[in-house]
CSV table of C-alpha atoms in Angstrom, one decimal:
chain,number,residue,atom,x,y,z
A,1,MET,CA,7.2,42.2,31.3
A,2,SER,CA,4.6,43.9,33.7
A,3,ILE,CA,5.0,47.1,31.6
A,4,ASP,CA,3.8,44.8,28.4
A,5,LEU,CA,0.9,43.9,30.6
A,6,SER,CA,0.0,47.1,31.7
A,7,GLU,CA,0.6,48.3,27.8
A,8,ASN,CA,-1.8,45.3,27.2
A,9,ARG,CA,-4.7,46.4,29.6
A,10,ARG,CA,-4.4,49.8,27.8
A,11,TYR,CA,-5.5,49.1,24.5
A,12,GLN,CA,-8.0,46.6,25.1
A,13,GLN,CA,-9.9,49.0,27.5
A,14,LEU,CA,-9.5,51.5,25.5
A,15,ALA,CA,-10.7,49.1,22.6
A,16,ASP,CA,-14.0,48.1,25.1
A,17,ASN,CA,-14.6,51.5,25.5
A,18,PHE,CA,-15.1,52.6,22.2
A,19,ALA,CA,-16.9,49.2,21.3
A,20,SER,CA,-19.0,50.5,23.9
A,21,ALA,CA,-19.6,53.9,22.3
A,22,ILE,CA,-20.5,52.8,19.2
A,23,HIS,CA,-22.6,49.8,20.7
A,24,ASP,CA,-24.9,52.7,22.1
A,25,GLY,CA,-25.3,54.6,19.2
A,26,THR,CA,-22.2,57.8,20.9
A,27,TRP,CA,-20.0,57.3,17.6
A,28,LEU,CA,-22.7,56.8,14.8
A,29,PRO,CA,-21.7,54.5,11.4
A,30,GLY,CA,-19.7,56.5,9.0
A,31,SER,CA,-18.7,58.5,11.5
A,32,ARG,CA,-15.0,59.6,11.8
A,33,LEU,CA,-13.1,58.9,14.8
A,34,PRO,CA,-11.1,61.3,16.1
A,35,ALA,CA,-6.7,61.7,15.5
A,36,ILE,CA,-5.0,59.1,16.8
A,37,ARG,CA,-2.9,61.8,18.2
A,38,ARG,CA,-5.8,63.9,20.0
A,39,VAL,CA,-7.0,60.4,21.2
A,40,ALA,CA,-3.5,59.6,23.1
A,41,MET,CA,-3.3,63.0,24.4
A,42,ALA,CA,-7.2,62.9,26.0
A,43,GLN,CA,-6.8,59.1,27.3
A,44,GLN,CA,-3.1,60.2,28.6
A,45,VAL,CA,-1.9,56.7,26.7
A,46,SER,CA,1.0,56.7,24.1
A,47,ILE,CA,0.0,56.8,20.4
A,48,ASN,CA,1.0,52.6,20.2
A,49,THR,CA,-1.6,52.1,22.8
A,50,VAL,CA,-3.8,53.8,20.5
A,51,LEU,CA,-2.8,52.2,17.3
A,52,SER,CA,-3.3,48.5,18.9
A,53,ALA,CA,-6.7,49.4,20.3
A,54,TRP,CA,-7.6,50.6,16.6
A,55,ARG,CA,-6.5,47.3,14.9
A,56,LEU,CA,-8.3,45.6,17.5
A,57,LEU,CA,-11.6,47.2,16.4
A,58,GLU,CA,-10.7,46.9,12.8
A,59,ASP,CA,-10.4,43.3,13.9
A,60,ARG,CA,-13.6,43.0,15.3
A,61,GLY,CA,-15.3,44.3,12.7
A,62,LEU,CA,-16.2,47.8,13.9
A,63,ILE,CA,-14.3,50.3,12.1
A,64,GLU,CA,-12.2,50.5,8.9
A,65,SER,CA,-9.2,52.9,8.1
A,66,ARG,CA,-9.9,55.1,4.5
A,67,PRO,CA,-6.5,55.7,3.1
A,68,GLN,CA,-5.4,59.5,3.5
A,69,SER,CA,-8.8,60.3,5.9
A,70,GLY,CA,-8.1,58.2,9.5
A,71,TYR,CA,-10.7,55.5,10.6
A,72,TYR,CA,-14.5,55.5,10.3
A,73,VAL,CA,-16.9,53.6,11.9
A,74,ARG,CA,-18.4,50.9,9.9
A,75,SER,CA,-22.0,50.3,8.8
A,76,MET,CA,-23.7,47.8,11.4
A,77,LEU,CA,-26.8,45.1,11.2
A,78,PRO,CA,-30.0,47.2,11.7
A,79,ALA,CA,-31.7,45.1,14.7
A,80,PRO,CA,-34.6,43.0,14.4
A,81,GLU,CA,-38.2,44.6,14.0
A,82,LYS,CA,-40.3,44.4,16.9
A,83,SER,CA,-42.0,41.8,17.2
A,84,PRO,CA,-46.0,41.9,17.1
A,85,GLY,CA,-48.1,41.8,19.8
A,86,TYR,CA,-50.3,38.3,18.7
A,87,LEU,CA,-51.0,34.8,21.5
A,88,THR,CA,-51.0,31.8,20.2
A,89,THR,CA,-52.9,28.8,21.2
A,90,ILE,CA,-52.0,26.3,23.4
A,91,SER,CA,-50.5,23.5,21.3
A,92,THR,CA,-47.5,21.1,21.4
A,93,PRO,CA,-44.3,20.4,18.7
A,94,GLY,CA,-46.2,18.1,15.9
A,95,GLN,CA,-43.5,15.1,14.4
A,96,ALA,CA,-42.3,17.1,11.5
A,97,LYS,CA,-41.0,19.6,14.3
A,98,LEU,CA,-39.2,16.5,16.2
A,99,ASP,CA,-38.0,15.1,13.2
A,100,LEU,CA,-36.1,18.4,12.3
A,101,ILE,CA,-34.5,18.7,15.8
A,102,ASP,CA,-33.4,15.5,15.2
A,103,THR,CA,-31.4,16.4,12.1
A,104,VAL,CA,-30.2,19.5,12.9
A,105,PHE,CA,-29.0,18.1,16.4
A,106,ALA,CA,-27.2,15.3,14.5
A,107,ALA,CA,-25.8,17.6,11.9
A,108,GLN,CA,-24.5,19.7,14.9
A,109,ASN,CA,-22.4,17.1,16.2
A,110,HIS,CA,-21.1,15.3,13.2
A,111,PRO,CA,-17.1,15.5,13.3
A,112,ASP,CA,-16.2,16.4,9.6
A,113,TYR,CA,-19.1,19.4,9.2
A,114,ILE,CA,-18.1,23.1,9.7
A,115,ASN,CA,-20.4,24.1,12.6
A,116,ILE,CA,-21.4,27.5,13.8
A,117,SER,CA,-24.7,26.9,15.2
A,118,LEU,CA,-24.0,25.0,18.6
A,119,ALA,CA,-23.9,26.5,21.6
A,120,CYS,CA,-20.8,24.7,22.9
A,121,PRO,CA,-17.6,25.9,22.7
A,122,ARG,CA,-15.2,23.3,21.2
A,123,ASP,CA,-12.1,25.0,21.8
A,124,GLY,CA,-10.1,24.1,24.6
A,125,ASP,CA,-8.7,27.6,25.1
A,126,PHE,CA,-12.6,28.7,26.1
A,127,TYR,CA,-12.5,26.8,29.4
A,128,PRO,CA,-9.2,26.6,32.4
A,129,THR,CA,-8.8,22.6,31.7
A,130,ALA,CA,-5.0,22.9,32.8
A,131,LYS,CA,-5.7,24.4,35.7
A,132,LEU,CA,-8.7,22.3,36.5
A,133,ALA,CA,-6.3,19.6,36.2
A,134,ARG,CA,-4.2,20.6,39.1
A,135,ILE,CA,-6.3,21.0,41.6
A,136,THR,CA,-7.7,17.7,40.5
A,137,ALA,CA,-4.8,16.1,40.7
A,138,SER,CA,-4.2,17.7,43.7
A,139,LEU,CA,-7.4,16.6,45.7
A,140,LEU,CA,-6.4,13.2,44.2
A,141,ARG,CA,-3.4,13.1,46.0
A,142,ARG,CA,-4.2,14.3,49.7
A,143,HIS,CA,-7.9,12.6,49.7
A,144,PRO,CA,-7.4,9.7,47.4
A,145,GLN,CA,-10.3,8.2,49.1
A,146,ILE,CA,-12.6,10.5,47.6
A,147,ILE,CA,-13.1,8.5,44.9
A,148,GLY,CA,-14.0,5.0,47.0
A,149,ARG,CA,-17.2,6.9,48.3
A,150,TYR,CA,-20.7,7.7,47.1
A,151,ALA,CA,-21.6,11.0,46.6
A,152,LEU,CA,-25.1,11.3,49.0
A,153,PRO,CA,-27.2,14.2,48.7
A,154,PRO,CA,-27.1,17.0,49.1
A,155,GLY,CA,-24.0,16.8,47.8
A,156,SER,CA,-20.7,18.9,48.8
A,157,GLU,CA,-21.4,21.3,51.1
A,158,THR,CA,-18.1,23.5,50.1
A,159,LEU,CA,-19.4,24.3,46.6
A,160,ARG,CA,-22.7,24.7,47.3
A,161,LYS,CA,-21.8,27.4,50.0
A,162,GLU,CA,-19.6,28.8,47.3
A,163,ILE,CA,-22.7,28.6,44.8
A,164,ALA,CA,-24.6,30.9,47.3
A,165,ARG,CA,-22.0,33.4,48.4
A,166,ARG,CA,-21.4,33.9,44.6
A,167,ALA,CA,-25.2,34.4,44.2
A,168,SER,CA,-25.0,37.4,45.9
A,169,TYR,CA,-23.5,38.9,42.9
A,170,MET,CA,-26.5,39.2,41.3
A,171,GLY,CA,-28.9,39.8,43.9
A,172,MET,CA,-29.9,36.5,45.2
A,173,LYS,CA,-29.9,35.8,49.2
A,174,LEU,CA,-29.1,31.5,49.3
A,175,THR,CA,-27.6,29.6,51.9
A,176,ALA,CA,-26.1,26.2,51.2
A,177,GLU,CA,-29.0,24.4,52.4
A,178,SER,CA,-31.1,25.9,49.8
A,179,VAL,CA,-28.9,25.5,46.7
A,180,THR,CA,-29.6,21.6,45.1
A,181,LEU,CA,-26.7,20.4,43.0
A,182,THR,CA,-28.0,18.7,39.8
A,183,HIS,CA,-26.4,17.1,36.7
A,184,GLY,CA,-26.2,20.2,34.4
A,185,CYS,CA,-29.6,22.7,34.0
A,186,MET,CA,-31.4,20.4,31.4
A,187,GLU,CA,-31.5,17.6,34.9
A,188,ALA,CA,-32.6,21.3,36.8
A,189,LEU,CA,-34.7,22.0,34.5
A,190,GLN,CA,-36.9,18.7,34.1
A,191,LEU,CA,-37.2,18.5,38.0
A,192,ALA,CA,-38.3,21.9,38.2
A,193,LEU,CA,-41.2,21.1,35.7
A,194,ARG,CA,-41.8,17.9,37.6
A,195,ALA,CA,-42.0,19.5,40.9
A,196,THR,CA,-44.3,22.4,39.8
A,197,THR,CA,-46.6,20.7,37.1
A,198,ARG,CA,-49.0,17.3,36.3
A,199,PRO,CA,-49.5,15.9,32.7
A,200,GLY,CA,-51.9,17.9,30.8
A,201,ASP,CA,-50.9,21.5,32.5
A,202,CYS,CA,-49.6,24.1,30.1
A,203,VAL,CA,-46.5,26.1,30.1
A,204,GLY,CA,-45.6,29.1,28.6
A,205,LEU,CA,-42.6,29.8,26.9
A,206,GLU,CA,-40.8,32.2,25.4
A,207,THR,CA,-41.1,32.9,21.3
A,208,PRO,CA,-38.4,32.1,20.3
A,209,THR,CA,-36.9,29.6,22.9
A,210,TYR,CA,-34.3,26.9,23.1
A,211,PHE,CA,-35.7,24.1,20.9
A,212,PHE,CA,-34.8,21.4,23.5
A,213,LEU,CA,-37.4,22.5,25.9
A,214,PHE,CA,-40.1,21.4,23.0
A,215,PRO,CA,-39.3,17.5,23.6
A,216,LEU,CA,-38.6,18.2,27.1
A,217,LEU,CA,-42.1,18.9,27.9
A,218,SER,CA,-43.5,16.5,25.3
A,219,SER,CA,-41.6,13.6,26.7
A,220,LEU,CA,-43.6,15.2,30.3
A,221,GLY,CA,-47.3,15.2,28.5
A,222,LEU,CA,-46.9,19.2,29.1
A,223,LYS,CA,-48.8,21.2,26.8
A,224,MET,CA,-47.3,24.9,25.7
A,225,LEU,CA,-48.5,28.4,24.7
A,226,GLU,CA,-45.8,30.7,23.2
A,227,ILE,CA,-45.7,34.3,24.4
A,228,PRO,CA,-44.5,37.2,22.6
A,229,THR,CA,-40.7,38.0,23.4
A,230,ASP,CA,-39.1,41.2,21.8
A,231,PRO,CA,-35.7,40.8,20.3
A,232,GLN,CA,-34.1,43.5,21.8
A,233,THR,CA,-36.1,43.9,25.4
A,234,GLY,CA,-37.6,40.5,26.2
A,235,LEU,CA,-41.1,38.6,27.3
A,236,SER,CA,-43.7,40.6,26.8
A,237,LEU,CA,-45.3,41.1,30.3
A,238,ASP,CA,-48.3,42.7,29.3
A,239,ALA,CA,-49.1,39.4,26.9
A,240,LEU,CA,-47.9,37.8,30.1
A,241,GLU,CA,-50.4,39.2,32.2
A,242,MET,CA,-53.1,38.9,30.1
A,243,VAL,CA,-52.4,34.9,30.1
A,244,LEU,CA,-51.8,35.0,33.3
A,245,GLN,CA,-55.5,36.4,34.5
A,246,GLU,CA,-57.0,33.8,32.0
A,247,GLY,CA,-55.7,30.9,34.0
A,248,ARG,CA,-54.1,29.9,30.8
A,249,ILE,CA,-50.7,28.2,32.0
A,250,GLN,CA,-49.6,26.5,35.3
A,251,ALA,CA,-45.8,27.6,35.1
A,252,LEU,CA,-43.9,29.5,32.8
A,253,ILE,CA,-40.1,29.0,31.3
A,254,ALA,CA,-38.0,32.0,30.7
A,255,MET,CA,-34.6,33.3,30.2
A,256,PRO,CA,-34.5,36.7,31.5
A,257,GLY,CA,-31.1,37.6,31.9
A,258,LEU,CA,-29.5,36.3,28.7
A,259,GLN,CA,-32.1,34.8,26.2
A,260,ASN,CA,-31.4,32.0,23.8
A,261,PRO,CA,-31.5,32.3,20.9
A,262,LEU,CA,-32.3,36.2,20.9
A,263,GLY,CA,-29.5,36.9,22.8
A,264,CYS,CA,-31.7,39.8,24.9
A,265,SER,CA,-31.6,40.9,27.9
A,266,MET,CA,-35.1,42.2,30.2
A,267,THR,CA,-34.1,45.6,32.3
A,268,PRO,CA,-34.2,45.3,35.9
A,269,GLU,CA,-37.1,46.8,36.1
A,270,ASN,CA,-39.1,44.3,34.1
A,271,LYS,CA,-37.4,41.8,36.3
A,272,LYS,CA,-38.9,42.7,39.0
A,273,ARG,CA,-42.3,43.4,37.4
A,274,LEU,CA,-42.3,39.8,36.3
A,275,ALA,CA,-41.3,38.6,39.5
A,276,ALA,CA,-44.5,40.5,41.5
A,277,LEU,CA,-46.7,39.1,38.5
A,278,MET,CA,-45.7,35.4,39.4
A,279,ASN,CA,-46.1,35.8,42.9
A,280,GLN,CA,-49.6,37.5,42.8
A,281,TRP,CA,-50.6,34.6,40.8
A,282,GLN,CA,-48.8,31.6,42.0
A,283,VAL,CA,-48.0,30.3,39.3
A,284,PRO,CA,-44.2,29.7,39.0
A,285,LEU,CA,-41.7,30.6,36.9
A,286,ILE,CA,-38.4,28.6,36.1
A,287,GLU,CA,-35.6,31.1,35.6
A,288,ASP,CA,-33.2,29.2,32.8
A,289,GLY,CA,-29.9,31.7,33.9
A,290,LEU,CA,-27.5,29.3,32.2
A,291,TYR,CA,-25.9,32.7,30.5
A,292,ASP,CA,-26.3,35.4,32.9
A,293,GLU,CA,-22.4,35.1,34.4
A,294,LEU,CA,-21.3,35.7,30.5
A,295,GLN,CA,-23.2,39.3,30.7
A,296,PHE,CA,-20.9,42.1,29.7
A,297,ARG,CA,-21.7,44.4,31.9
A,298,GLU,CA,-20.3,45.2,35.3
A,299,PRO,CA,-21.7,44.7,38.2
A,300,GLN,CA,-23.8,41.9,36.9
A,301,LEU,CA,-27.7,42.6,36.5
A,302,PRO,CA,-30.1,41.1,39.2
A,303,THR,CA,-31.9,37.6,38.3
A,304,VAL,CA,-35.9,37.7,38.5
A,305,LYS,CA,-35.1,35.4,41.8
A,306,ALA,CA,-33.4,38.4,43.2
A,307,PHE,CA,-36.9,39.9,42.9
A,308,ASP,CA,-38.7,37.0,44.4
A,309,ARG,CA,-41.0,37.7,47.5
A,310,ASP,CA,-42.6,34.5,48.0
A,311,GLY,CA,-40.6,31.9,46.5
A,312,TRP,CA,-42.2,31.6,43.1
A,313,VAL,CA,-39.0,31.6,41.1
A,314,ILE,CA,-37.4,28.9,40.4
A,315,TYR,CA,-33.8,29.4,39.8
A,316,CYS,CA,-32.0,26.7,36.9
A,317,THR,CA,-28.3,27.3,36.0
A,318,SER,CA,-24.8,25.0,35.1
A,319,PHE,CA,-21.4,25.6,34.7
A,320,THR,CA,-21.5,23.9,31.7
A,321,LYS,CA,-21.5,27.1,29.3
A,322,THR,CA,-18.6,28.6,31.3
A,323,VAL,CA,-16.0,26.1,33.2
A,324,ALA,CA,-16.3,22.7,32.3
A,325,PRO,CA,-18.5,21.0,30.1
A,326,ASP,CA,-17.8,17.5,30.6
A,327,PHE,CA,-18.1,18.1,34.9
A,328,ARG,CA,-22.0,18.7,33.9
A,329,ILE,CA,-22.4,20.2,37.5
A,330,GLY,CA,-25.6,22.7,37.5
A,331,TRP,CA,-27.7,24.2,40.6
A,332,MET,CA,-31.1,25.1,41.7
A,333,ALA,CA,-32.2,27.6,44.0
A,334,ALA,CA,-36.0,26.3,44.3
A,335,GLY,CA,-37.8,28.2,46.9
A,336,ARG,CA,-41.4,27.1,48.0
A,337,TYR,CA,-40.5,24.2,45.7
A,338,SER,CA,-37.0,23.0,47.7
A,339,LYS,CA,-37.9,20.4,49.6
A,340,GLU,CA,-39.8,18.3,47.0
A,341,ILE,CA,-37.3,19.2,44.4
A,342,ALA,CA,-34.8,17.6,46.7
A,343,ARG,CA,-36.3,14.4,47.4
A,344,LEU,CA,-37.1,14.3,43.5
A,345,LYS,CA,-33.2,15.1,42.4
A,346,ALA,CA,-32.3,12.2,45.4
A,347,PHE,CA,-34.4,9.8,43.7
A,348,SER,CA,-33.7,10.4,40.3
A,349,SER,CA,-29.8,11.0,40.2
A,350,MET,CA,-28.7,10.9,43.9
A,351,ALA,CA,-26.0,13.1,43.4
A,352,GLU,CA,-23.1,14.9,41.6
A,353,SER,CA,-19.6,13.4,42.0
A,354,ALA,CA,-17.6,14.5,44.8
A,355,LEU,CA,-14.4,14.5,43.2
A,356,LEU,CA,-15.1,17.3,40.5
A,357,CYS,CA,-18.2,19.4,43.1
A,358,GLU,CA,-14.6,19.7,45.2
A,359,THR,CA,-12.4,20.7,42.4
A,360,LEU,CA,-15.2,23.3,41.3
A,361,ALA,CA,-15.6,24.4,44.2
A,362,GLN,CA,-11.9,24.9,45.1
A,363,PHE,CA,-12.3,27.0,41.6
A,364,LEU,CA,-14.6,28.9,42.9
A,365,ALA,CA,-13.0,30.0,46.1
A,366,THR,CA,-9.7,30.7,45.0
A,367,GLY,CA,-10.7,33.4,42.4
A,368,GLY,CA,-9.4,31.5,39.2
A,369,TYR,CA,-13.1,31.4,38.4
A,370,ASP,CA,-13.3,35.6,38.0
A,371,ARG,CA,-10.5,35.9,36.0
A,372,HIS,CA,-11.5,33.4,33.3
A,373,LEU,CA,-14.7,34.7,33.2
A,374,ARG,CA,-13.7,38.4,32.5
A,375,SER,CA,-11.1,36.7,30.0
A,376,LEU,CA,-14.2,34.6,28.4
A,377,ARG,CA,-16.5,37.7,28.1
A,378,ARG,CA,-13.8,39.9,26.7
A,379,ARG,CA,-13.5,36.9,24.0
A,380,TYR,CA,-17.3,36.6,23.0
A,381,ALA,CA,-17.8,40.0,22.8
A,382,ALA,CA,-15.0,40.5,20.0
A,383,ASN,CA,-16.6,37.4,18.3
A,384,LEU,CA,-19.8,38.7,18.2
A,385,ASP,CA,-18.5,41.7,17.0
A,386,GLU,CA,-16.8,39.9,14.2
A,387,ALA,CA,-19.5,37.3,13.3
A,388,ARG,CA,-21.8,40.1,12.9
A,389,ALA,CA,-19.7,42.4,10.8
A,390,LEU,CA,-19.2,39.6,8.6
A,391,ILE,CA,-22.8,38.8,8.2
A,392,ALA,CA,-23.1,42.7,7.5
A,393,GLN,CA,-20.5,41.7,4.5
A,394,HIS,CA,-21.8,38.5,3.0
A,395,PHE,CA,-25.7,38.7,3.9
A,396,PRO,CA,-28.2,40.3,1.7
A,397,VAL,CA,-29.5,43.0,2.3
A,398,GLY,CA,-32.1,43.8,4.3
A,399,THR,CA,-30.5,41.2,6.9
A,400,ARG,CA,-31.1,42.3,10.6
A,401,ALA,CA,-29.5,40.8,13.5
A,402,THR,CA,-29.6,41.3,17.4
A,403,LEU,CA,-27.0,43.0,19.5
A,404,PRO,CA,-26.2,40.4,22.3
A,405,GLN,CA,-25.5,41.9,25.8
A,406,GLY,CA,-23.4,38.9,27.0
A,407,GLY,CA,-22.9,35.2,25.4
A,408,PHE,CA,-22.6,34.2,22.0
A,409,VAL,CA,-25.7,33.5,20.2
A,410,PHE,CA,-27.4,36.1,18.4
A,411,TRP,CA,-30.3,35.9,16.5
A,412,ILE,CA,-30.4,36.8,12.5
A,413,THR,CA,-33.3,37.6,10.2
A,414,LEU,CA,-33.3,37.0,6.5
A,415,PRO,CA,-35.4,38.9,3.9
A,416,ASP,CA,-38.7,37.1,4.2
A,417,SER,CA,-38.1,35.8,0.5
A,418,ILE,CA,-35.5,33.4,2.1
A,419,ASP,CA,-37.0,30.1,4.1
A,420,THR,CA,-34.1,28.8,6.0
A,421,GLU,CA,-34.9,25.1,6.6
A,422,THR,CA,-34.3,25.4,2.7
A,423,LEU,CA,-30.7,27.3,3.5
A,424,PHE,CA,-30.0,25.1,6.2
A,425,HIS,CA,-30.2,21.7,3.6
A,426,ARG,CA,-28.3,23.6,1.1
A,427,LEU,CA,-25.4,24.4,3.0
A,428,LEU,CA,-25.3,20.8,4.8
A,429,GLN,CA,-24.2,19.7,1.2
A,430,GLU,CA,-21.6,21.4,1.9
A,431,LYS,CA,-20.6,20.5,5.2
A,432,ILE,CA,-21.4,23.1,6.7
A,433,CYS,CA,-24.3,23.3,9.6
A,434,LEU,CA,-26.5,26.1,11.1
A,435,THR,CA,-30.3,26.1,13.0
A,436,PRO,CA,-32.9,27.4,10.7
A,437,GLY,CA,-35.3,30.1,13.2
A,438,ALA,CA,-38.5,27.2,12.8
A,439,LEU,CA,-36.5,25.1,15.3
A,440,TYR,CA,-37.3,27.9,17.7
A,441,THR,CA,-40.8,27.9,17.5
A,442,LEU,CA,-44.2,26.0,17.4
A,443,SER,CA,-45.1,28.7,15.1
A,444,ASP,CA,-44.0,29.5,11.8
A,445,ARG,CA,-43.2,33.1,12.3
A,446,ALA,CA,-39.4,32.6,12.5
A,447,ASN,CA,-38.5,30.6,9.0
A,448,HIS,CA,-36.7,33.5,7.7
A,449,ALA,CA,-34.5,33.8,11.1
A,450,VAL,CA,-31.5,31.6,11.8
A,451,ARG,CA,-29.5,31.6,15.1
A,452,LEU,CA,-25.8,31.7,14.6
A,453,SER,CA,-23.2,30.6,17.8
A,454,CYS,CA,-19.6,32.2,18.3
A,455,CYS,CA,-18.3,30.2,20.6
A,456,TYR,CA,-15.7,28.8,18.6
A,457,PRO,CA,-11.9,30.1,17.4
A,458,PHE,CA,-12.3,32.7,14.4
A,459,ASP,CA,-10.4,31.2,11.9
A,460,ASP,CA,-10.3,30.8,8.2
A,461,ARG,CA,-12.7,27.6,8.4
A,462,TYR,CA,-15.4,29.2,10.7
A,463,ARG,CA,-15.0,32.4,8.4
A,464,TYR,CA,-15.7,31.0,5.0
A,465,ALA,CA,-19.0,28.8,6.8
A,466,ILE,CA,-20.4,32.4,6.9
A,467,SER,CA,-19.2,34.1,3.9
A,468,ARG,CA,-20.4,30.4,2.2
A,469,ALA,CA,-23.5,31.0,3.9
A,470,GLY,CA,-24.2,34.6,3.0
A,471,ALA,CA,-23.5,34.2,-0.6
A,472,VAL,CA,-26.3,30.7,-1.0
A,473,ALA,CA,-28.9,33.2,0.9
A,474,CYS,CA,-28.0,35.9,-1.7
A,475,GLU,CA,-28.6,33.2,-4.1
A,476,MET,CA,-31.6,32.3,-2.7
A,477,SER,CA,-33.8,35.9,-2.7
A,478,GLY,CA,-31.3,37.2,-5.4
A,479,LEU,CA,-30.4,40.4,-3.6
A,480,PRO,CA,-27.0,41.8,-3.7
A,481,ALA,CA,-25.1,41.4,-0.1
A,482,GLY,CA,-24.0,44.6,2.0
A,483,THR,CA,-26.0,46.5,4.7
A,484,VAL,CA,-28.0,49.9,3.3
A,485,GLU,CA,-26.0,52.8,5.0
A,486,PRO,CA,-28.8,54.2,7.5
A,487,ARG,CA,-30.3,57.2,7.1
A,488,LEU,CA,-29.5,60.3,10.0
A,489,ALA,CA,-31.5,62.0,11.5
């Protein structure tokens, strides 16, 4: 059995190494891979190991076999074009935008629809449910009184210590006392906004951004200013600096680690500059790190909070995307706003379930979480590759897509002639749900874009939904499906 496990790790690692080389351009589209026997000798593995790795890369849509010729790198989707350097005016979402959000959310949650848009894994294999169940049962046997007591602020010290320990992996220096437990990431964002802004203030947002921020900010009486965000490099720091100099925003919400919906990541250098700007102008940054632990690279990149000098960065995240969505356990490190946020938390929802917090703390402490994350990252990387391959095969010529460095969502831009809100409504008639780009911005600059989510089992229903979405897009545009081979320099 140990031999089989070792062989399994070898071919997966070999496939991952070649996938990384394909993504970074070492192996260009159309290039031929070395002969299997040559790879086996160079890597000191068996021919069967190389064949298994090549089959895995075929499944991920990265390479293809050509009879009597060998294996070749497949054509890849080009990246979206860089965003123009525009600045928008201060605004709030209109009723039509809010109605569209309601319509899409209702469709995403409809049990009869094939969903390729909701960023919530639906299959039990994505979560360590059996392990969590065993830990919970053990805690109840040993401490049955735990469910007969009120959980009081500040909540589980054991969990807060584990969170502070793990935060060091991304460069943050926290203590249990500096961690506030929350009911998911949305409560963390809401508490951060309540602590840093007042009705009538303006909050800076990435564009595109997570669409539920629009109704959240509206409910708090806040205005919004969209700041250009590049689909590959993230928030434009030059544009942000101009906004800060002009005093146009009182807070900023951003996802510098893994951005939703683009899937891009800011470099450590840019994160350091972002922290310096917020400290210089003394404007709070609410850093949404919901997907940060799903980075594909090791070690993980530091957060902006890791470079925070004077406490102007509020870091918010949750375990809902990685461990247990129903636990709804999130946390935040609020810097100079810690006392105010702890007070707001106590007044609004008191504390999180002691049973669930202790279960999660034990899962983190025993190393189960790290093993689970490694498996999850590998699965999402494979899902993203396969989804992008399906897009390249079935969507119209001219389609572009981001290549995320982690997580499971990515951004697709279609030819300008395709209005994706119309595409959304046409697919709803066939019980297929995707998310139109118009949802993610207050402007009209994303009307030909969509966000796709890859946190579902890649079964025939999922593959059909993508292929059918591409076919309808081709019908709407009059363009053929497939990619154009890039010109090599």
